[in-house]
PDB file of C-alpha atoms and ligand atoms in Angstrom:
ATOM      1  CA  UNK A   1    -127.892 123.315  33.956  1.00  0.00           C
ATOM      2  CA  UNK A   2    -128.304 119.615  33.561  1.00  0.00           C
ATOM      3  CA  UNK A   3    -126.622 118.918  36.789  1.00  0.00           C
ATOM      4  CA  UNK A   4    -128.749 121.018  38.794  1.00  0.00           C
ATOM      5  CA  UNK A   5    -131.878 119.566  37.404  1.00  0.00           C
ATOM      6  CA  UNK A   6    -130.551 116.343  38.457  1.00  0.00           C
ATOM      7  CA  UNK A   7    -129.351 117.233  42.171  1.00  0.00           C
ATOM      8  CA  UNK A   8    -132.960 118.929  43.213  1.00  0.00           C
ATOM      9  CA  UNK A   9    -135.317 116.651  41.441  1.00  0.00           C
ATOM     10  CA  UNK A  10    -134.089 113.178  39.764  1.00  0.00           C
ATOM     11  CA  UNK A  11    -136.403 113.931  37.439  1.00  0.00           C
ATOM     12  CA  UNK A  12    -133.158 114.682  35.240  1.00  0.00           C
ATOM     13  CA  UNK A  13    -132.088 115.349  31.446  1.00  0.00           C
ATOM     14  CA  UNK A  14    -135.843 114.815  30.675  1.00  0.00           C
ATOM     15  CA  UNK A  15    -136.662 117.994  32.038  1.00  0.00           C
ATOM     16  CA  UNK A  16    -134.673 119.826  29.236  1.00  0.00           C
ATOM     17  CA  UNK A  17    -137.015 118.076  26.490  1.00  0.00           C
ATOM     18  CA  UNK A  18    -140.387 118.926  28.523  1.00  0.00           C
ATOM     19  CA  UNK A  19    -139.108 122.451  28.654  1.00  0.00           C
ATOM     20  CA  UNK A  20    -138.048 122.246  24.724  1.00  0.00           C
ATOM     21  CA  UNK A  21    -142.009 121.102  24.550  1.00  0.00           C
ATOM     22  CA  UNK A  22    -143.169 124.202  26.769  1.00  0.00           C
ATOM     23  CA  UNK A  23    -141.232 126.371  24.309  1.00  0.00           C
ATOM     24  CA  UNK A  24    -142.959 124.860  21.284  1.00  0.00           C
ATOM     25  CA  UNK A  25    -146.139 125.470  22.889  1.00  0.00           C
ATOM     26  CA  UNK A  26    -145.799 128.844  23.849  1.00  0.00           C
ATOM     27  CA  UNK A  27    -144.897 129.897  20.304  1.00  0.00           C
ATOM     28  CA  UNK A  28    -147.891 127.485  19.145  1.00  0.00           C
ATOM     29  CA  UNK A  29    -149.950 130.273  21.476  1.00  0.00           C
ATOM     30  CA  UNK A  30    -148.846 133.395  20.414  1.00  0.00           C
ATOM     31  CA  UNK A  31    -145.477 134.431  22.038  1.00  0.00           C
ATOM     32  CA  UNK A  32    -143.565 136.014  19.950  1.00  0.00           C
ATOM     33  CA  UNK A  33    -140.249 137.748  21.381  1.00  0.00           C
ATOM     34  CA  UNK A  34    -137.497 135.029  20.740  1.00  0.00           C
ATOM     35  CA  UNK A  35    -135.153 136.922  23.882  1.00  0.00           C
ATOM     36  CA  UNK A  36    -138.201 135.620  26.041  1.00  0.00           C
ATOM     37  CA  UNK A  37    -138.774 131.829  24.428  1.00  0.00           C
ATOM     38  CA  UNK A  38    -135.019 131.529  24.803  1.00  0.00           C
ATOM     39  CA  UNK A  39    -135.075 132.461  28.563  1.00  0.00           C
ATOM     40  CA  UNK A  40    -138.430 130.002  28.886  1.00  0.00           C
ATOM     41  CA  UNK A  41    -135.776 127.449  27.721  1.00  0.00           C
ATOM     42  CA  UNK A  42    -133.457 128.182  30.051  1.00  0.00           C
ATOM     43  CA  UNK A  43    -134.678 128.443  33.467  1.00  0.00           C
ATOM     44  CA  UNK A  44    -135.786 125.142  35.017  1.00  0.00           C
ATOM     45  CA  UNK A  45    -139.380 125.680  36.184  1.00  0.00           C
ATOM     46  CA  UNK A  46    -139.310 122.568  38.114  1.00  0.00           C
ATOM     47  CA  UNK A  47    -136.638 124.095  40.666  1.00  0.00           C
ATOM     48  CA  UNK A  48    -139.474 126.646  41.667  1.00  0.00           C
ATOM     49  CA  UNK A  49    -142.027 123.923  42.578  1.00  0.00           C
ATOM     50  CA  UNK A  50    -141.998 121.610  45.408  1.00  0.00           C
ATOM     51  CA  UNK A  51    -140.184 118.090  44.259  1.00  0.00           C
ATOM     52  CA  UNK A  52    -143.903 116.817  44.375  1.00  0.00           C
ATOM     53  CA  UNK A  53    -145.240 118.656  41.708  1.00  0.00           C
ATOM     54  CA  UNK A  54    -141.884 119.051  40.002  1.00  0.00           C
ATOM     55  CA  UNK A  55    -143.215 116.302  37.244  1.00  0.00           C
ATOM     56  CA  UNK A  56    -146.128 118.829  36.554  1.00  0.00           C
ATOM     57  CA  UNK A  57    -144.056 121.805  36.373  1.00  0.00           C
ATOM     58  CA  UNK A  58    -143.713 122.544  32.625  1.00  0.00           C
ATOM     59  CA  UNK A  59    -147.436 121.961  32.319  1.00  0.00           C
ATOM     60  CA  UNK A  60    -149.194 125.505  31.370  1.00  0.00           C
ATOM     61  CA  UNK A  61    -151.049 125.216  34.393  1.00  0.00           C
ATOM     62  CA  UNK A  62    -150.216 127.595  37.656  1.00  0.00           C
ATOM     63  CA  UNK A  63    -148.957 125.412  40.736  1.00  0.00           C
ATOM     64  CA  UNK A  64    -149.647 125.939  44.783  1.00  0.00           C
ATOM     65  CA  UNK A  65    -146.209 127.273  46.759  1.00  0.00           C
ATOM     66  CA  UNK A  66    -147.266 127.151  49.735  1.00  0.00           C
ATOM     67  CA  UNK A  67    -148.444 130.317  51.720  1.00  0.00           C
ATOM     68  CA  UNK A  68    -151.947 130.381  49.698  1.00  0.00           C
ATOM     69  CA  UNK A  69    -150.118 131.309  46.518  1.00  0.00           C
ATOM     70  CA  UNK A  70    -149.046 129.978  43.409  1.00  0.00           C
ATOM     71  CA  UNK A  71    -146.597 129.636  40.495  1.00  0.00           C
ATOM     72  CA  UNK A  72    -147.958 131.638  37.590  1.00  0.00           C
ATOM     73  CA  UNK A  73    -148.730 129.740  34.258  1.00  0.00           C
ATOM     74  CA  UNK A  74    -145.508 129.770  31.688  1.00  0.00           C
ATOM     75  CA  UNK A  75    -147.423 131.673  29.173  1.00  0.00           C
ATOM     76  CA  UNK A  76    -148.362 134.283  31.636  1.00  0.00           C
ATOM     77  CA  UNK A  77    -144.969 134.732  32.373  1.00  0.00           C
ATOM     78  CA  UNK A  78    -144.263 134.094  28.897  1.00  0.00           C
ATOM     79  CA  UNK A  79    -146.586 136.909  27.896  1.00  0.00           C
ATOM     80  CA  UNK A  80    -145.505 139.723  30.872  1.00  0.00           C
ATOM     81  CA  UNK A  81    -141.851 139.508  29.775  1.00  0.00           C
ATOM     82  CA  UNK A  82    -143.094 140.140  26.081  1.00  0.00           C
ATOM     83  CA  UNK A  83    -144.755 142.822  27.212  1.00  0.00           C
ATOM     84  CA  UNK A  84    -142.569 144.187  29.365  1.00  0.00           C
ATOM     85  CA  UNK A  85    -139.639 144.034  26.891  1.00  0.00           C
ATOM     86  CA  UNK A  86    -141.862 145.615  24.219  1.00  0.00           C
ATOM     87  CA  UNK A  87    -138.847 144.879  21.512  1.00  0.00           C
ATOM     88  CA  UNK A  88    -136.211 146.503  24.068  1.00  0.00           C
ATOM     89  CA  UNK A  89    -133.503 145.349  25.895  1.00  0.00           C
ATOM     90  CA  UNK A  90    -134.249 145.966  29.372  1.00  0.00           C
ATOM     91  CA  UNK A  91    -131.782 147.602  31.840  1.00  0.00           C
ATOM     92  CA  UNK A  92    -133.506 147.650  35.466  1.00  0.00           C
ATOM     93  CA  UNK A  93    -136.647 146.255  35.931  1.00  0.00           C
ATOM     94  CA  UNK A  94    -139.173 146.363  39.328  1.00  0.00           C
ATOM     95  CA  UNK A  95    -141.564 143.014  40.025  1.00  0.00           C
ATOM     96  CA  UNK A  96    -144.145 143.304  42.613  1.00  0.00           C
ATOM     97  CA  UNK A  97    -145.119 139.467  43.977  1.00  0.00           C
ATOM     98  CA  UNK A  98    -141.574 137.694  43.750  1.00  0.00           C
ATOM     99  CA  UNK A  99    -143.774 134.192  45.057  1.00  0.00           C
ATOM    100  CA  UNK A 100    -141.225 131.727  44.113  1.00  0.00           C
ATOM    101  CA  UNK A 101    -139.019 133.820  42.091  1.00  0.00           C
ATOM    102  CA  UNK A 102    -139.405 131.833  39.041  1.00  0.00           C
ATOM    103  CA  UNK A 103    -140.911 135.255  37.022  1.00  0.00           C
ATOM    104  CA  UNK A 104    -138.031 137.061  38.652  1.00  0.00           C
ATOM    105  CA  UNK A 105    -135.817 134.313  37.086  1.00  0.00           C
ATOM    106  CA  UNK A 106    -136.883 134.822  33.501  1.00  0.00           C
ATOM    107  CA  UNK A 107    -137.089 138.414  33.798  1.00  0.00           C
ATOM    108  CA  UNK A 108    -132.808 138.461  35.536  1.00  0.00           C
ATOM    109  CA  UNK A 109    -132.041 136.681  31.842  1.00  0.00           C
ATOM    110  CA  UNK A 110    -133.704 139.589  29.700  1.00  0.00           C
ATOM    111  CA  UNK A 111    -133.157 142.179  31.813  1.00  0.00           C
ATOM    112  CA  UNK A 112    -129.782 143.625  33.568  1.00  0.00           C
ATOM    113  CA  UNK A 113    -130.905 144.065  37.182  1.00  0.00           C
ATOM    114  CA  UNK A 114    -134.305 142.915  38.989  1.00  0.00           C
ATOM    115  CA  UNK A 115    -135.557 144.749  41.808  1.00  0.00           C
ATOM    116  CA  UNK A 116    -138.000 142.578  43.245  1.00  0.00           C
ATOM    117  CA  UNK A 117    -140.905 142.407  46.105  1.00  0.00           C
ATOM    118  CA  UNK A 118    -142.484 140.355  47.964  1.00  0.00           C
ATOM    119  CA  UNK A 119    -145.053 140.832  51.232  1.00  0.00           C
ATOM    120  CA  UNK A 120    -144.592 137.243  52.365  1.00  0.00           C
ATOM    121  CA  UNK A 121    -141.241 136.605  54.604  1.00  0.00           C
ATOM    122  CA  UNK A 122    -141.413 133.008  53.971  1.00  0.00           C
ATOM    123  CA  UNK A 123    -141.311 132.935  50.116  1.00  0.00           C
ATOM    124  CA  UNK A 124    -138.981 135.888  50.339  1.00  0.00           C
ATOM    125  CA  UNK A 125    -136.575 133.091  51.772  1.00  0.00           C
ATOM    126  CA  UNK A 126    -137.849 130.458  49.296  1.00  0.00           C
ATOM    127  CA  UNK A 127    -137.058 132.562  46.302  1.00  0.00           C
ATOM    128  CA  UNK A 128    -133.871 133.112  47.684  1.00  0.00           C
ATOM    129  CA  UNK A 129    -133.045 129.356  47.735  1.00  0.00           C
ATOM    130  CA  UNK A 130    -134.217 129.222  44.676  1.00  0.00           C
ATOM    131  CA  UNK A 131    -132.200 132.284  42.613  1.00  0.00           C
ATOM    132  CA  UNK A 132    -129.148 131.299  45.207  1.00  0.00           C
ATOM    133  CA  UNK A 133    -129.337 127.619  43.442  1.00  0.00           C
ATOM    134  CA  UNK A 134    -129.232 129.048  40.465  1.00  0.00           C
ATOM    135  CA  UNK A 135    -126.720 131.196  40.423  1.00  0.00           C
ATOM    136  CA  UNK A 136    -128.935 133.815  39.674  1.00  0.00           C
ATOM    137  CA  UNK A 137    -126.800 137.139  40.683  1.00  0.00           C
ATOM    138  CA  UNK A 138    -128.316 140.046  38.884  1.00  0.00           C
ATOM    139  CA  UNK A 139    -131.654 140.451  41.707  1.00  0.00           C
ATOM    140  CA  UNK A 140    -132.399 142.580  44.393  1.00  0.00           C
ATOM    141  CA  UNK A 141    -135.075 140.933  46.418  1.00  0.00           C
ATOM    142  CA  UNK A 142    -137.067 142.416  49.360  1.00  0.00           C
ATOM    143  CA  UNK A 143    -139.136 141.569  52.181  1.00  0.00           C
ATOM    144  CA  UNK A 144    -141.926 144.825  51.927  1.00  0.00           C
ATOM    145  CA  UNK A 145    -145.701 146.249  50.524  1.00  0.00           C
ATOM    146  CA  UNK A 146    -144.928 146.570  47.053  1.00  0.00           C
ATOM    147  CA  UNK A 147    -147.989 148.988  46.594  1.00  0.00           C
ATOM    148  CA  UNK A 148    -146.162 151.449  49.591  1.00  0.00           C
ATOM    149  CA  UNK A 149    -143.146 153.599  49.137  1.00  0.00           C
ATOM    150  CA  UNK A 150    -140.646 151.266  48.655  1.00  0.00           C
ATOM    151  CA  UNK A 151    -138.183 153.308  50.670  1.00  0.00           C
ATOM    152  CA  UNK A 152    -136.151 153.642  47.954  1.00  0.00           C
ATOM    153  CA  UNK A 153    -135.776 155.737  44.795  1.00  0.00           C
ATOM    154  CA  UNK A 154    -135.542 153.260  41.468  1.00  0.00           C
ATOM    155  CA  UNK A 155    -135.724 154.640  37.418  1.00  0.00           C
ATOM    156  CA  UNK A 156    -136.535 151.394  36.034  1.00  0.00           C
ATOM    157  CA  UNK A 157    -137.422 150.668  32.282  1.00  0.00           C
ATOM    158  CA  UNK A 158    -140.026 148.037  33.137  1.00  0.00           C
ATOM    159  CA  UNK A 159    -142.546 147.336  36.195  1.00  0.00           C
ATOM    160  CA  UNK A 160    -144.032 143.762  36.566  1.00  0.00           C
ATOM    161  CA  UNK A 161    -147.085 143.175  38.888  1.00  0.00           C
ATOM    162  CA  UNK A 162    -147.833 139.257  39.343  1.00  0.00           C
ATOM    163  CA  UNK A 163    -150.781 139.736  41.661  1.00  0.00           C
ATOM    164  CA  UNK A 164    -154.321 140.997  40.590  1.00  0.00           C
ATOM    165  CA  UNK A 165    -154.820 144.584  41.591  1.00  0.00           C
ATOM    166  CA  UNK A 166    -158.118 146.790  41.431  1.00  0.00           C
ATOM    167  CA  UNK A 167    -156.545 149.686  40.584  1.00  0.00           C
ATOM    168  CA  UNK A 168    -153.187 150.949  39.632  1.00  0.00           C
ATOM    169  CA  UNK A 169    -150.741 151.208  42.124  1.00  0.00           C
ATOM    170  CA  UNK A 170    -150.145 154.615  41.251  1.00  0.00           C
ATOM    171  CA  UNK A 171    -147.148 155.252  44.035  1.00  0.00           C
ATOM    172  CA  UNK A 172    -145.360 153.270  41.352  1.00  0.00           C
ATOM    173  CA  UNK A 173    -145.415 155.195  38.276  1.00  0.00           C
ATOM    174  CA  UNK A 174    -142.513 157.688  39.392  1.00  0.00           C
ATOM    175  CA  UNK A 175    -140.525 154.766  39.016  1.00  0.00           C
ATOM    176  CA  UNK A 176    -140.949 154.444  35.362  1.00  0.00           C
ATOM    177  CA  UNK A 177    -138.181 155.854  33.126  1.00  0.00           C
ATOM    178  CA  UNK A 178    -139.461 158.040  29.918  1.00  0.00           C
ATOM    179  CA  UNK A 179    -141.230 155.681  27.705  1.00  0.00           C
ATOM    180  CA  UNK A 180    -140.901 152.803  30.231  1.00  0.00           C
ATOM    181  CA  UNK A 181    -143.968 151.034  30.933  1.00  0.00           C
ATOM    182  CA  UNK A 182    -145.929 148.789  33.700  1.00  0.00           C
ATOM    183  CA  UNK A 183    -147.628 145.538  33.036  1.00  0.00           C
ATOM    184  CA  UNK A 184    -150.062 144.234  35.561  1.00  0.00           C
ATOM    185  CA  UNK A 185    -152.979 142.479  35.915  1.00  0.00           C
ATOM    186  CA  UNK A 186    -155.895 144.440  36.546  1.00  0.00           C
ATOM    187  CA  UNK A 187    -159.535 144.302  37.587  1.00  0.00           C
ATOM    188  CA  UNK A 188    -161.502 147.311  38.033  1.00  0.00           C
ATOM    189  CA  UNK A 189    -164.237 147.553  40.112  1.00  0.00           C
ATOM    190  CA  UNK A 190    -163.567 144.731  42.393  1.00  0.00           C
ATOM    191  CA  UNK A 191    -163.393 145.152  45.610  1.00  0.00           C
ATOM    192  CA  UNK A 192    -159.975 145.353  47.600  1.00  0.00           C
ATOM    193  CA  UNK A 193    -158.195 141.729  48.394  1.00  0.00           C
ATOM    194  CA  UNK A 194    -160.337 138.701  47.495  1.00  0.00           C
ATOM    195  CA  UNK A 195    -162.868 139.787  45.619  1.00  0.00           C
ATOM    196  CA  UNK A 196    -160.249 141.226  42.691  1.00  0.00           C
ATOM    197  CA  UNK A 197    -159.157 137.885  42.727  1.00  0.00           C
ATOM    198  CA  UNK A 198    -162.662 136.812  41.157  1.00  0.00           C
ATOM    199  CA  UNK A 199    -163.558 139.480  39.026  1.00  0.00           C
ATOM    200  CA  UNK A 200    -162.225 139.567  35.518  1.00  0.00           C
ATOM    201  CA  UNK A 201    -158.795 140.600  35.072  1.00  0.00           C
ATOM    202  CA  UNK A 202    -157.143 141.450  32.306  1.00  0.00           C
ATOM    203  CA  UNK A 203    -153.195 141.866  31.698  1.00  0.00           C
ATOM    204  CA  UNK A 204    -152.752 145.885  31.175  1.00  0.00           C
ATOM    205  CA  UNK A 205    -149.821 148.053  30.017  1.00  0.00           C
ATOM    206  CA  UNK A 206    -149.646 151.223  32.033  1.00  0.00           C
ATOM    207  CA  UNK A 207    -147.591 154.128  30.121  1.00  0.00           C
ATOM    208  CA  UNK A 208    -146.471 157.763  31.557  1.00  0.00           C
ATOM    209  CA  UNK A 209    -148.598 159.962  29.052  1.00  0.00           C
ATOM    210  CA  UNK A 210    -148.217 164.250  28.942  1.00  0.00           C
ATOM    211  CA  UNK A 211    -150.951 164.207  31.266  1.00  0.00           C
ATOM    212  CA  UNK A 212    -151.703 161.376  33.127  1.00  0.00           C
ATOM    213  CA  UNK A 213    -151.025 157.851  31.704  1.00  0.00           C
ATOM    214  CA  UNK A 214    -152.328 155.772  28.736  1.00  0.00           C
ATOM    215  CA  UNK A 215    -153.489 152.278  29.051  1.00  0.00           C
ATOM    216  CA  UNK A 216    -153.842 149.240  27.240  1.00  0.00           C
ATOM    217  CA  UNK A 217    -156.006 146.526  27.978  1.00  0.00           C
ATOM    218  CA  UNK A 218    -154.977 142.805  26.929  1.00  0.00           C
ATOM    219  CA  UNK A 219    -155.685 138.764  27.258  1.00  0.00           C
ATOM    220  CA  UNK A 220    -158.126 137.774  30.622  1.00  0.00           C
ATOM    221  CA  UNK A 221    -155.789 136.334  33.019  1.00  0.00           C
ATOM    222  CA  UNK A 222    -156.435 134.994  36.530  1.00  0.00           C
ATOM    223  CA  UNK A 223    -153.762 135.576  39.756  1.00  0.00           C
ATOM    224  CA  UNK A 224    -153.884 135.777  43.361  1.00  0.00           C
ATOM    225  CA  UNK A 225    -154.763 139.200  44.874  1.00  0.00           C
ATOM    226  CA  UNK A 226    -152.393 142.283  45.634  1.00  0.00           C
ATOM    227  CA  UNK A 227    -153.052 142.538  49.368  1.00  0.00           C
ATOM    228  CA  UNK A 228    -151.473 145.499  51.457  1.00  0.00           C
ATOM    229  CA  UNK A 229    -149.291 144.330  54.255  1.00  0.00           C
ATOM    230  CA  UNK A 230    -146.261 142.555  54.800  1.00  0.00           C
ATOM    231  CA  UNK A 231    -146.049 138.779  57.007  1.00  0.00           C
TER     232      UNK A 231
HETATM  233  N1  SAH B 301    -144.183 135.888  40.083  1.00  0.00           N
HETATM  234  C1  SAH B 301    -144.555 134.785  40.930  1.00  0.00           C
HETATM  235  C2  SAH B 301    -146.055 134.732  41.139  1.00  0.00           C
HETATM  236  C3  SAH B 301    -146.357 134.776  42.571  1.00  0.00           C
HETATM  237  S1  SAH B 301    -148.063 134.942  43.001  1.00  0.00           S
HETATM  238  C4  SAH B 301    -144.017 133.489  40.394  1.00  0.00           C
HETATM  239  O1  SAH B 301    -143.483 133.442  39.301  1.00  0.00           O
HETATM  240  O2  SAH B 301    -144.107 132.502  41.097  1.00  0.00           O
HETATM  241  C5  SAH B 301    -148.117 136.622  43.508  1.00  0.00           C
HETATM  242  C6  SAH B 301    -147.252 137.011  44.676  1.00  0.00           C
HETATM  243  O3  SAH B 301    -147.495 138.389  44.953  1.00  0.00           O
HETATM  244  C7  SAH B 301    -147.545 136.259  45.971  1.00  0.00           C
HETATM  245  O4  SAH B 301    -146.392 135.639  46.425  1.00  0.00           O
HETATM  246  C8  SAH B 301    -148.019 137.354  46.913  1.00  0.00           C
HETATM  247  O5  SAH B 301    -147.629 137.158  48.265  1.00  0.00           O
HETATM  248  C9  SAH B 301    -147.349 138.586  46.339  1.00  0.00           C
HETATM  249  N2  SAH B 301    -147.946 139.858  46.712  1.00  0.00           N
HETATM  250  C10 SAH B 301    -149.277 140.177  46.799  1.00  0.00           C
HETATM  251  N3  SAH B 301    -149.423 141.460  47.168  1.00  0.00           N
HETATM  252  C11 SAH B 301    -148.179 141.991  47.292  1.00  0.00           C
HETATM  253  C12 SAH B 301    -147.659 143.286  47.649  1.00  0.00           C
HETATM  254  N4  SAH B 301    -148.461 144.308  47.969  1.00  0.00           N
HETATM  255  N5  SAH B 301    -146.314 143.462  47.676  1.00  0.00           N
HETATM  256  C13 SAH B 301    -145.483 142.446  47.371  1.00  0.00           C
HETATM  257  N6  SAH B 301    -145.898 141.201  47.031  1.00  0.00           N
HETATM  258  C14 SAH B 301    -147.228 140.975  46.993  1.00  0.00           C
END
């Protein structure tokens, strides 16, 4: 992918060492599942960003995109695609939030398909760029609510939410395959929109159960609010 790196941004061959550092540092904190470091290596973060931050882009830091939104944090991602793998390889996989599409990206290298969502038109068609660039074939994106019926009928092994909800999207869960599971951030109690966003969330694994479902509640994490809506 050298060559791409050095069409979009000039900032060149240098980006594959900075990434090689990201990598380091996300084993250094506590990610574990070598499919996922080796797709962390492989996707160039900087595409996602706008050529003006691209110097910043394998910093663990999350980065603006435009629209109010950001670029989650590498380990976030990182961690989600840990979690959502769970030790499996991943046939079809549903993302809510496709922002930039740079989660989308990691998740189309450990996973067969992507299905992915997102409520904003305009980074619909940024993401798009972005996976097109890329050559990035394996992804279904869509212009919709991610919390409504879809308006389609998906058995996915994996569901990845990458904005903050108050409560599980439960309209979701029919989605999940036996023994598949969700991973979202979640913040109970907040109120809808905004105020999620400032309430403590924490990165939760959502699994079918006989009755009901059975949840696991991780690290503190910190993204942008799952709003209803499209724009
Ligand atoms: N995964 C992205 C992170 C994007 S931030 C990345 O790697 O860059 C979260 C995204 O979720 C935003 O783009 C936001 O518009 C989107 N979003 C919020 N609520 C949504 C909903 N109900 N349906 C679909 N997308 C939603």
């Amino acid at each position: 992918m050298g060559t791409l790196d050095n069409r979009h941004t000039g900032i060149g061959m240098t980006s594959d060492r900075t990434r090689a550092r990201m990598v380091e540092r996300l084993r250094d904190d506590g990610i574990r599942d070598e499919v996922v470091l080796e797709a962390m290596n492989v996707v160039p973060r900087h595409i996602f960003v706008d050529e003006a931050l691209a110097i910043r882009a394998y910093e663990d830091s999350p980065l603006p995109i435009g629209h109010g939104q950001t670029i989650s944090q590498p380990w976030v991602v990182a961690r989600m695609s840990e979690l959502a793998r769970n030790g499996r390889a991943l046939g079809d996989v549903l993302e809510i939030g496709t922002g930039c599409g740079y989660q989308t990206a990691v998740l189309a290298r450990i996973a067969q398909k992507v299905y992915t969502v997102e409520r904003i038109g305009a980074l619909v068609a940024k993401a798009r760029r972005h996976l097109t660039a890329l050559k990035i074939r394996n992804v279904a994106l869509k212009h919709g609510d991610g919390t409504s019926d879809l308006g389609e009928e998906l058995a996915v092994d994996a569901i990845v939410i990458t904005a903050g909800a108050t409560h599980v999207p439960e309209a979701l869960l029919r989605f999940l395959k036996p023994g598949a599971r969700m991973v979202l951030p979640l913040a109970r109690g907040g109120a809808a929109g905004g105020d999620g966003e400032r309430g403590t969330q924490r990165l939760t694994v959502i699994e079918p159960a006989l009755q009901g479902y059975k949840e696991e509640t991780l690290d503190a994490v910190r993204f942008v609010p799952l709003l209803p809506g499209i724009t």
